[in-house]
XYZ file of C-alpha atoms in Angstrom:
517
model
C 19.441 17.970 2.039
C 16.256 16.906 -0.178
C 14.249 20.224 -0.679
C 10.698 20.900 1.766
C 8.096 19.868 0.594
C 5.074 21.341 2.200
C 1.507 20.986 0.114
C -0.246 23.516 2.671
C 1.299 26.683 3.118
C 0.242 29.136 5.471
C 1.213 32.831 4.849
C 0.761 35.649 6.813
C 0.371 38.654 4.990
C -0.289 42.030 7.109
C -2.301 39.736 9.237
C -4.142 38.371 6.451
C -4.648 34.455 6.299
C -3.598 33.219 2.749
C -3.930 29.605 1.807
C -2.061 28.917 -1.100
C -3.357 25.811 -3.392
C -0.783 23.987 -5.540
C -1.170 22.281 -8.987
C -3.697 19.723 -8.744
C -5.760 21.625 -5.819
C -8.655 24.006 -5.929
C -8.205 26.252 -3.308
C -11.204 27.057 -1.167
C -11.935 27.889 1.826
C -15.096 29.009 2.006
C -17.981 26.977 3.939
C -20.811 25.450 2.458
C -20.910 22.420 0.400
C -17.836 20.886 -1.086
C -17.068 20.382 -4.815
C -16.971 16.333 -6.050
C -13.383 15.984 -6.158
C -12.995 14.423 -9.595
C -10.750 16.764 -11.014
C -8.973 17.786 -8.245
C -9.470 18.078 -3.974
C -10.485 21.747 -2.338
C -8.227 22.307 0.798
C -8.656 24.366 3.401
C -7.359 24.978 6.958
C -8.467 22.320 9.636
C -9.853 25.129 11.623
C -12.554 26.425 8.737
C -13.149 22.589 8.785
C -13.758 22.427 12.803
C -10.427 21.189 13.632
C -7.641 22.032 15.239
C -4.408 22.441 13.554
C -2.526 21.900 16.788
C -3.511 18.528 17.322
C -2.858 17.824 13.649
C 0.949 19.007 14.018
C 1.274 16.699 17.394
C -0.426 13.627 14.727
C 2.460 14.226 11.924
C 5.075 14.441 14.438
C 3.700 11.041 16.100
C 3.183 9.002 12.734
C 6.077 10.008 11.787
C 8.012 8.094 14.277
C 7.130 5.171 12.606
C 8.518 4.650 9.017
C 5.018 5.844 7.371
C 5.374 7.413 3.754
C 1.992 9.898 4.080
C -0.775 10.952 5.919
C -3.796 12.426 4.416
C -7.122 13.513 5.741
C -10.294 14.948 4.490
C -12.874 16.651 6.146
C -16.313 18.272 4.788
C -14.860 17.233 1.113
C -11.894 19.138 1.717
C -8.089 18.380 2.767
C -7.496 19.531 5.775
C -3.940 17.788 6.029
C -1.599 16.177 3.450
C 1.782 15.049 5.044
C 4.477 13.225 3.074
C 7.739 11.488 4.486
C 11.143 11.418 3.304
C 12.116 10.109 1.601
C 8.169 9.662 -0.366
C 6.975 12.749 -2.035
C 3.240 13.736 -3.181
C 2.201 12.272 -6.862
C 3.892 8.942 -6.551
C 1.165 6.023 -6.538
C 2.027 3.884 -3.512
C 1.012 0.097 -3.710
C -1.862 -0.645 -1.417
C -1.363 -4.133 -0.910
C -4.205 -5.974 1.058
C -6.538 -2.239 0.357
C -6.994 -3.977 -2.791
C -9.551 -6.591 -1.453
C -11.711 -3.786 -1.068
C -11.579 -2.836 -4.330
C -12.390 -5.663 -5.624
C -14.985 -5.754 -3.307
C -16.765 -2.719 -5.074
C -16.005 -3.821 -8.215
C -18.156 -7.089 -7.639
C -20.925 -4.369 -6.312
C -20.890 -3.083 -9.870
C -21.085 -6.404 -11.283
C -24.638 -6.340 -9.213
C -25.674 -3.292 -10.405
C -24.745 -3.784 -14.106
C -26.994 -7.196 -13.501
C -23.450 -9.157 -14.563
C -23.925 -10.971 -11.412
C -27.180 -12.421 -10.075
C -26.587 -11.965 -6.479
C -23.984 -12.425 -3.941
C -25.878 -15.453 -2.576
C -25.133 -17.594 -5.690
C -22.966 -20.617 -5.330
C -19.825 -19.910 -6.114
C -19.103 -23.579 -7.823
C -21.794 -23.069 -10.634
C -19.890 -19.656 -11.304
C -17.088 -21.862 -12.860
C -18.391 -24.333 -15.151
C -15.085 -24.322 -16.723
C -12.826 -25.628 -14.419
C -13.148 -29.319 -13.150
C -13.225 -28.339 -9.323
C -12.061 -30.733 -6.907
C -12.810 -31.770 -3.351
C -17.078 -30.981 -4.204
C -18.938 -31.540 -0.941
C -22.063 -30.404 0.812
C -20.086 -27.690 2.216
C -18.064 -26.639 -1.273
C -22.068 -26.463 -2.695
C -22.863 -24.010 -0.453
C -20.330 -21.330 -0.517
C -21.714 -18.602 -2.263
C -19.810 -14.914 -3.255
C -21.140 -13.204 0.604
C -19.312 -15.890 1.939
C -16.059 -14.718 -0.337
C -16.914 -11.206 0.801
C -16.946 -11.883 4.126
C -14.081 -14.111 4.539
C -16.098 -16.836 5.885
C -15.576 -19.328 3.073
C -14.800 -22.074 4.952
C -11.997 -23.193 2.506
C -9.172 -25.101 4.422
C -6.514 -22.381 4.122
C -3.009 -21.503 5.601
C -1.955 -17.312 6.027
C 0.231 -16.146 8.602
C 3.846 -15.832 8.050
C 3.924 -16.145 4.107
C 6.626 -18.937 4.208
C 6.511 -20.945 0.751
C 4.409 -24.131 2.593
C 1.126 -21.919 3.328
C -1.613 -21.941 0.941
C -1.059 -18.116 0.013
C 2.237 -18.856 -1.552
C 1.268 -21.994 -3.281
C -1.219 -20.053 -5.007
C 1.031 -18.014 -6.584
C 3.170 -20.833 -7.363
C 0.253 -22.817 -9.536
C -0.317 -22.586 -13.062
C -3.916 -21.779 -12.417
C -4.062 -19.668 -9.346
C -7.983 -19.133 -9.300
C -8.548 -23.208 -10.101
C -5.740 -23.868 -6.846
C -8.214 -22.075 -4.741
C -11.521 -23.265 -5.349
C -9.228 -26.850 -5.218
C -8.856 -26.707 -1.759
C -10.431 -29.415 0.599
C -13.213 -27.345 3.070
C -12.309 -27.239 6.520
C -15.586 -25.706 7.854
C -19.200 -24.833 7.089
C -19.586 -21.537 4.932
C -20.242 -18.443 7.087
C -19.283 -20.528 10.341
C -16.297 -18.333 10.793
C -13.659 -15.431 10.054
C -10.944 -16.943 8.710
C -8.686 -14.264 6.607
C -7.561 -16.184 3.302
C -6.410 -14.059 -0.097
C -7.368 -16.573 -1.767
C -11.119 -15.359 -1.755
C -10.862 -12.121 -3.293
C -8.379 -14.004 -5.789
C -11.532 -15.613 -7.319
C -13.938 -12.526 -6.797
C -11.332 -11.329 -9.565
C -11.375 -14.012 -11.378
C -15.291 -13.362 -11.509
C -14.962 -10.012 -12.525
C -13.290 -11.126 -15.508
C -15.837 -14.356 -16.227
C -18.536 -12.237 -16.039
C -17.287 -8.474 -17.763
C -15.205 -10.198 -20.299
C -12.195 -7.466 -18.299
C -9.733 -7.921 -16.217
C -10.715 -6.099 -12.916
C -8.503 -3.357 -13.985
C -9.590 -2.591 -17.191
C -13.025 -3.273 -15.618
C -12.277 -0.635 -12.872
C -11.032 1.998 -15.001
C -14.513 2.054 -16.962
C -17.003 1.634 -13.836
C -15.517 2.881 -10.946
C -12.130 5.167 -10.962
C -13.272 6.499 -14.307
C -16.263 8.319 -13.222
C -14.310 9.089 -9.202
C -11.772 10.766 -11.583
C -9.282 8.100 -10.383
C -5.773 8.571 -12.779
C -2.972 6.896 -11.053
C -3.930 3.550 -11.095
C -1.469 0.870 -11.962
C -2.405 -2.938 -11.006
C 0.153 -5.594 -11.776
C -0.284 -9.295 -11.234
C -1.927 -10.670 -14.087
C -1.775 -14.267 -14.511
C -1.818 -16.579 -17.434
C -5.386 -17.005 -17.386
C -5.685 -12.951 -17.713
C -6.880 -12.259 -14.509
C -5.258 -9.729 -12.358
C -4.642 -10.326 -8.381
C -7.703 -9.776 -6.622
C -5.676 -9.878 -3.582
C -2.536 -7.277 -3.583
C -1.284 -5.718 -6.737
C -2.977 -2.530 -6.801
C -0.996 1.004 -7.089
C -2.734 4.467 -6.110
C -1.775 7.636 -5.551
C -2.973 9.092 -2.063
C -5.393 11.930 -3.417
C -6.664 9.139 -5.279
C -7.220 6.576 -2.886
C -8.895 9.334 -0.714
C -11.201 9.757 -3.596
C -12.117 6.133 -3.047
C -13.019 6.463 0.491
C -14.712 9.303 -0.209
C -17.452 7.680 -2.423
C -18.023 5.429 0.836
C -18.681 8.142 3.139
C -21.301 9.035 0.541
C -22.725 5.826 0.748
C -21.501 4.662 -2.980
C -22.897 7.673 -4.585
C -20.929 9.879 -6.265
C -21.887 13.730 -8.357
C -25.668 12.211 -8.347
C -24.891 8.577 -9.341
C -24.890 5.611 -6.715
C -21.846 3.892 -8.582
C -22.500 0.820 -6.180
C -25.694 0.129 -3.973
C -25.897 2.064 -0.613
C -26.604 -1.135 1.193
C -23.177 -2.189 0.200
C -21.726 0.831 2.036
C -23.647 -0.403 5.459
C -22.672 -3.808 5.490
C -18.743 -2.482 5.501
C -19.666 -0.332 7.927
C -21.371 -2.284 10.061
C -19.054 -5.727 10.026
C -21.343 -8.313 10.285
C -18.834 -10.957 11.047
C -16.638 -11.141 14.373
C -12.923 -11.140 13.203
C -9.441 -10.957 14.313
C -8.019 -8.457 16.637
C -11.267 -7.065 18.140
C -11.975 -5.864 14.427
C -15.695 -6.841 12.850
C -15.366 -7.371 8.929
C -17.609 -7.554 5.604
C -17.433 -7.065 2.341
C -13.572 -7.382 2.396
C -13.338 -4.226 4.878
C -12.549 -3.754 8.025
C -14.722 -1.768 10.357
C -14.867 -0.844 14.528
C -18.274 0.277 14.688
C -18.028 1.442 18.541
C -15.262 3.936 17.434
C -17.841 4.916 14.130
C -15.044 3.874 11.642
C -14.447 1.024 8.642
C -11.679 1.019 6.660
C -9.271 -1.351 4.023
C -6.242 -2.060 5.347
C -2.978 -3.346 3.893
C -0.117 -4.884 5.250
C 3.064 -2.149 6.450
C 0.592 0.178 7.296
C -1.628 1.032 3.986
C -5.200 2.107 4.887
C -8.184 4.252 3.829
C -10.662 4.612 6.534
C -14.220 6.383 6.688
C -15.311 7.986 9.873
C -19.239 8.711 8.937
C -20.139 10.569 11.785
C -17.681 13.057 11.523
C -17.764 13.435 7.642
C -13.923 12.150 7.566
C -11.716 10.329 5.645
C -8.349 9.091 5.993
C -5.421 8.076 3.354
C -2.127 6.684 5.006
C 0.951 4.441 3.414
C 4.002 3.038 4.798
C 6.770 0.774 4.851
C 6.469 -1.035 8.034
C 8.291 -4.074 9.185
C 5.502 -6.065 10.719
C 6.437 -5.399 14.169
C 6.291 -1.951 13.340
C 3.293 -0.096 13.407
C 0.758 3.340 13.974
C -2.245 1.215 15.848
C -5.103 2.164 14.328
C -7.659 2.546 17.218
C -4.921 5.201 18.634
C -5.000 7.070 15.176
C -8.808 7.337 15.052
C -8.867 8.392 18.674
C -6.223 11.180 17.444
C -7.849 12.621 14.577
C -11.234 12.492 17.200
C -9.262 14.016 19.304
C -8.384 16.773 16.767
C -12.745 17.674 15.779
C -13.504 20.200 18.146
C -17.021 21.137 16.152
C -19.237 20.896 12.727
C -18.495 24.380 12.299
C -15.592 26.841 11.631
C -13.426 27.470 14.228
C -11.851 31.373 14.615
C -8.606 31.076 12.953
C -5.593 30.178 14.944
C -2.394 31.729 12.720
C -0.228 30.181 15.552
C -1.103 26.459 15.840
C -1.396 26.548 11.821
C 2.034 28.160 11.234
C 3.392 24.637 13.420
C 1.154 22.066 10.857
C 2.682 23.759 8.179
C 6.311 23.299 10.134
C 5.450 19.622 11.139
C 4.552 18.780 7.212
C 7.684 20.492 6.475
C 9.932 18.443 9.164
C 8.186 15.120 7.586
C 9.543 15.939 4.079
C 12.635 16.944 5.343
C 14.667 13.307 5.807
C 16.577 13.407 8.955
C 20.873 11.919 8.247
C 20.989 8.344 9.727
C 24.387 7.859 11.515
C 27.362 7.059 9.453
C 30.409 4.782 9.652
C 33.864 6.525 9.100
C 35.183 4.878 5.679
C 37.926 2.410 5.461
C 40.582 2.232 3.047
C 38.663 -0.450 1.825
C 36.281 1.813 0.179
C 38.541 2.530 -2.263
C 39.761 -1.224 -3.127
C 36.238 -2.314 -3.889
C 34.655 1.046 -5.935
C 34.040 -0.068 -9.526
C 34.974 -3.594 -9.202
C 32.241 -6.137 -10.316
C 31.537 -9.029 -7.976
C 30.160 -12.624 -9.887
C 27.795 -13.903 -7.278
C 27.114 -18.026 -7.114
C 23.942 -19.264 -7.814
C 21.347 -17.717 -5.671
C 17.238 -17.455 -4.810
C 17.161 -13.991 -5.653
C 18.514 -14.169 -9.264
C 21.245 -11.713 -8.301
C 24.464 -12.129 -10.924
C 26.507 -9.685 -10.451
C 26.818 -6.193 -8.481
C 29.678 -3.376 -8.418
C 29.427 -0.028 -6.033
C 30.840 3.096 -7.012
C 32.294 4.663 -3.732
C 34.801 7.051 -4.982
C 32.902 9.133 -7.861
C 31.290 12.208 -6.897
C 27.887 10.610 -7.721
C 28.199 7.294 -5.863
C 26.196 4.590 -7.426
C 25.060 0.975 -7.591
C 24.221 -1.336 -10.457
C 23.217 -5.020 -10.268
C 22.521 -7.844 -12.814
C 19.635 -10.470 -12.454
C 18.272 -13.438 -14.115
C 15.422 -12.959 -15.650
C 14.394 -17.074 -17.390
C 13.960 -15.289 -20.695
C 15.762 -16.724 -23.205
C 15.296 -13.786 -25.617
C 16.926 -11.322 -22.612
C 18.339 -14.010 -19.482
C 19.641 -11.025 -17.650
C 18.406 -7.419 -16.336
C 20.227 -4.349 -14.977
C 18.941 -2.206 -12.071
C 21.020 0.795 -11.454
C 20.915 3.806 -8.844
C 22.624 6.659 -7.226
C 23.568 5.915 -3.584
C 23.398 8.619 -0.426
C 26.657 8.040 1.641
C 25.765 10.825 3.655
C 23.555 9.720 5.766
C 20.230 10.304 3.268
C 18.764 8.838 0.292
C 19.708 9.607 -2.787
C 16.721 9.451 -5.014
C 17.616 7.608 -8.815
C 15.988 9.354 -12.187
C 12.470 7.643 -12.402
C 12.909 4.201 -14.090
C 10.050 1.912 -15.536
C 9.616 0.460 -12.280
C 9.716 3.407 -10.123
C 12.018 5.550 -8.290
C 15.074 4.266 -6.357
C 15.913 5.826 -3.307
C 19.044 4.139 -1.602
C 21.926 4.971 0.800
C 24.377 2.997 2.472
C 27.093 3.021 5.405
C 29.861 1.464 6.957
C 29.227 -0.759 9.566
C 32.705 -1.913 10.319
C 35.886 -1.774 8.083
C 34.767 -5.021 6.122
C 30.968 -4.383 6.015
C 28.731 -2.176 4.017
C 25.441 -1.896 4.375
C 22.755 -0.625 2.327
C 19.117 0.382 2.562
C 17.352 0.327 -0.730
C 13.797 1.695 -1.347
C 11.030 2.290 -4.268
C 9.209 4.685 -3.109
C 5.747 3.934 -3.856
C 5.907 0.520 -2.914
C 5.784 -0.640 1.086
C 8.650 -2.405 1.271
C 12.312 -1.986 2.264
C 15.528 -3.917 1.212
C 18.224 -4.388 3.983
C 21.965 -6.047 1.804
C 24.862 -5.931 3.872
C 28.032 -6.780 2.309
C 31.114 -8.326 4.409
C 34.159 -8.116 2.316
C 37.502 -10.100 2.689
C 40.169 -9.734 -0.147
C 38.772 -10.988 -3.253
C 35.663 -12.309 -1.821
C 31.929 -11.250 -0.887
C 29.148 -12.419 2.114
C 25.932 -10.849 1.538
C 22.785 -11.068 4.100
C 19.572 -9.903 2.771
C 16.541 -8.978 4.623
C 13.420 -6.986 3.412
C 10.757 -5.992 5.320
C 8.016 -8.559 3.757
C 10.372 -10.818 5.956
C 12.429 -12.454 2.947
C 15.798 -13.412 3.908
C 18.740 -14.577 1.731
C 22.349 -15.266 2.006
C 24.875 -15.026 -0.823
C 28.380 -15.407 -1.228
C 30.459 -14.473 -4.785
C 33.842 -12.867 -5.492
C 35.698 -10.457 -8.275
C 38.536 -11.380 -10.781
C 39.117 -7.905 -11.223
């Protein structure tokens, strides 16, 4: 079984309360003002914090009935509760997918501040004198950068089930992504509507790096997670005109997105500097434009002022959320199928639920010894059922299977049943001529659990797989830090192979192949 991991420990020590701080933490408890996190977060019980470390334990049990990878939350400037799931563990930079937008978002605040960009009412056409725009009317004139912000461009746009005919995909799919965009015919009046389209913040980044001369990564590091202390970032996506996805793309570790919320709740100021304009902060918070869902929205974040929160939120469950009133803030990641996930009005109303007052509460030994269990059960990875092996299992270990032509590049694959560390290793296409093919390789949990790979460029595999039947294996790949899980089973009949893939972004792929060993 993988090993606990619990980040707050609670020891009782001749009925002493110790709290005991691990690398990367500075421990304190003590009331009063809370250090700037920008070398490292103070933690403290939820109960010196005015919370109740009951109601905690009953939130990491729930969330973790969905497949979330972490749950953190800060109150007063300190963390009052950092949960990780198996098979996730602390440190690993998780990918915040649509979080990004907001982001990007701040970074075009700097651009304001730094007096790189007029104003967010300038027309967004006369930003790109470059490119030879297409479809110019009345309506195309007036879209400025709010409008961008706000997702109320009025660009004729197509975003709900990411099948290759939408917009969103055909982006991604042009030579010139941020020239595709600002293409588009217009299909209403600027600031007319909420209509959610990734292709706005695509050109906000594309701004960022007409106006800086940087990418919005290189940008960021400088301006804003430089001076928050930010470390983990990684942002991938950069396309041939160098500019990186304004979108999705963006990698950071939870600590470190809290520390991003957390210069929000302080209304963009951060250790005596207001990194982007406090008027910034309020039009987030306040969501000046009726959106989907019952949410309100502005400034690419997502807000529900009657329950006093605003947050970025990313698809399978990645958000960052500021609760003002009640000095919190809130770092989650998952890897939810669509239909899968923690509502969020039902997780503000729980960590409400949880604030009991502004000041210390008397210590409660009890109720803090079962948060310290419940982090404990969520890094402790529960055995899915198993299949009993076939004979089969044997036949097919270390044979190599030559797989047709296919839309996921896949060439090859063998699985290594029979060794004492079971494994997997497949061969792609890669359209490089200097190097046409690539090898992935990982260890694989036949025991019900995960069996976590040694860290690879890409990440860290975590995969395990089981019998379904005596012809079919299936298995359940994962890299941790990124929200997304692969679902191959494998139906096997002498010589020959049917693979079904499924991931939880909703790609789907058969394949068929066969081995001449």
């Amino acid at each position: 079984m993988p090993r606990m991991r619990t980040v707050i420990a609670i020891v009782l020590l001749g009925g002493l309360q110790c709290l005991i701080a691990p690398a990367g933490f500075a421990a304190d408890g003590e009331s009063g003002e809370a250090a700037w996190p920008t070398k490292a977060w103070s933690v403290s019980t939820p109960e010196e914090q005015g919370m109740q470390s009951g109601a905690l334990a009953r939130l990491v049990e729930t969330v973790g009935s969905y497949p979330q990878d972490s749950l953190l939350i800060v109150r007063h400037g300190k963390i009052v509760l950092d949960a990780y799931y198996a098979p996730y563990q602390p440190n690993v930079t998780h990918d915040l997918r649509s979080v990004t937008k907001s982001v990007v978002s701040t970074l075009t605040a700097i651009e304001i501040r730094n007096g790189q960009l007029e104003s967010v009412d300038h027309p967004v056409i006369d930003l790109f004198p470059d490119k030879p725009i297409q479809n110019i009317d009345e309506n195309k004139k007036a879209m400025t950068v709010q409008h961008l912000l706000d997702m109320t461009s009025g660009i004729e746009w197509t975003e709900k089930a990411y099948t290759p005919d939408e917009a969103v995909m055909r982006m991604y799919q042009a030579p010139d992504r941020t020239a595709f965009v600002l293409n588009q015919p217009m299909s209403s009046t600027p600031g007319a509507k909420f209509y959610y389209n990734s292709g706005n913040p695509y050109v906000l980044s594309a701004l960022i790096t007409a106006k800086t001369g940087q990418n919005a990564l290189d940008f960021a590091k400088k301006e804003l997670f430089g001076p928050l202390g930010i470390t983990s970032a990684r942002w991938g996506g950069v396309d041939a005109q160098g500019v990186t996805d304004g979108e999705a793309g963006l990698s950071l570790a939870p600590h470190d997105m809290a520390r991003f919320g957390y210069l929000y709740l302080h209304n963009g100021m951060w250790e005596g500097k207001q990194i982007i304009p406090s008027s910034w902060v309020d039009r987030a918070r306040l969501g000046k434009v009726a959106a989907t869902f019952g949410f309100r929205y502005a400034n690419l974040w997502w807000s529900l002022p009657e329950k006093g929160a605003y947050m970025g939120l990313g698809r399978h469950s990645q958000l960052i959320m500021v609760l003002p009133k009640l000095d919190i803030v809130v770092a989650m990641t998952g890897v939810l199928r669509d239909d899968q996930h923690y509502p969020t009005s039902r997780l503000i109303d729980d960590i409400v639920g949880a604030v009991k007052s502004d000041q210390p509460l008397p210590p409660d030994p009890i109720a803090q010894s079962l948060l310290t269990a419940s982090i404990g059960q969520a890094a402790t990875e529960r055995p899915s059922p198993l299949g009993e092996a076939p004979e089969l299992a044997k036949q097919i270990s270390g044979k190599t299977y030559q797989l047709d032509s296919n839309t996921l590049k896949v060439k090859t694959f063998s699985l290594n049943l029979t060794d004492p560390d079971p494994s997997w290793v497949i061969t792609t296409e890669t359209g490089k001529p200097e190097r046409p093919t690539a090898q992935f390789s990982g260890l694989l949990g036949l025991d019900g659990v995960f069996r976590k790979s040694p860290p690879a460029a890409y990440g860290i595999n975590a995969t395990k797989g089981r019998w379904v039947n005596e012809r079919a294996f299936m298995i359940e790949r994962r890299i941790l830090g990124f929200s997304q899980m692969q679902f191959w089973t494998l139906t096997f009949d002498a010589n020959q192979v049917d693979i079904h893939f499924e991931n939880t972004d909703g790609t789907r792929a058969e394949l068929h192949g066969e081995t001449k060993d």
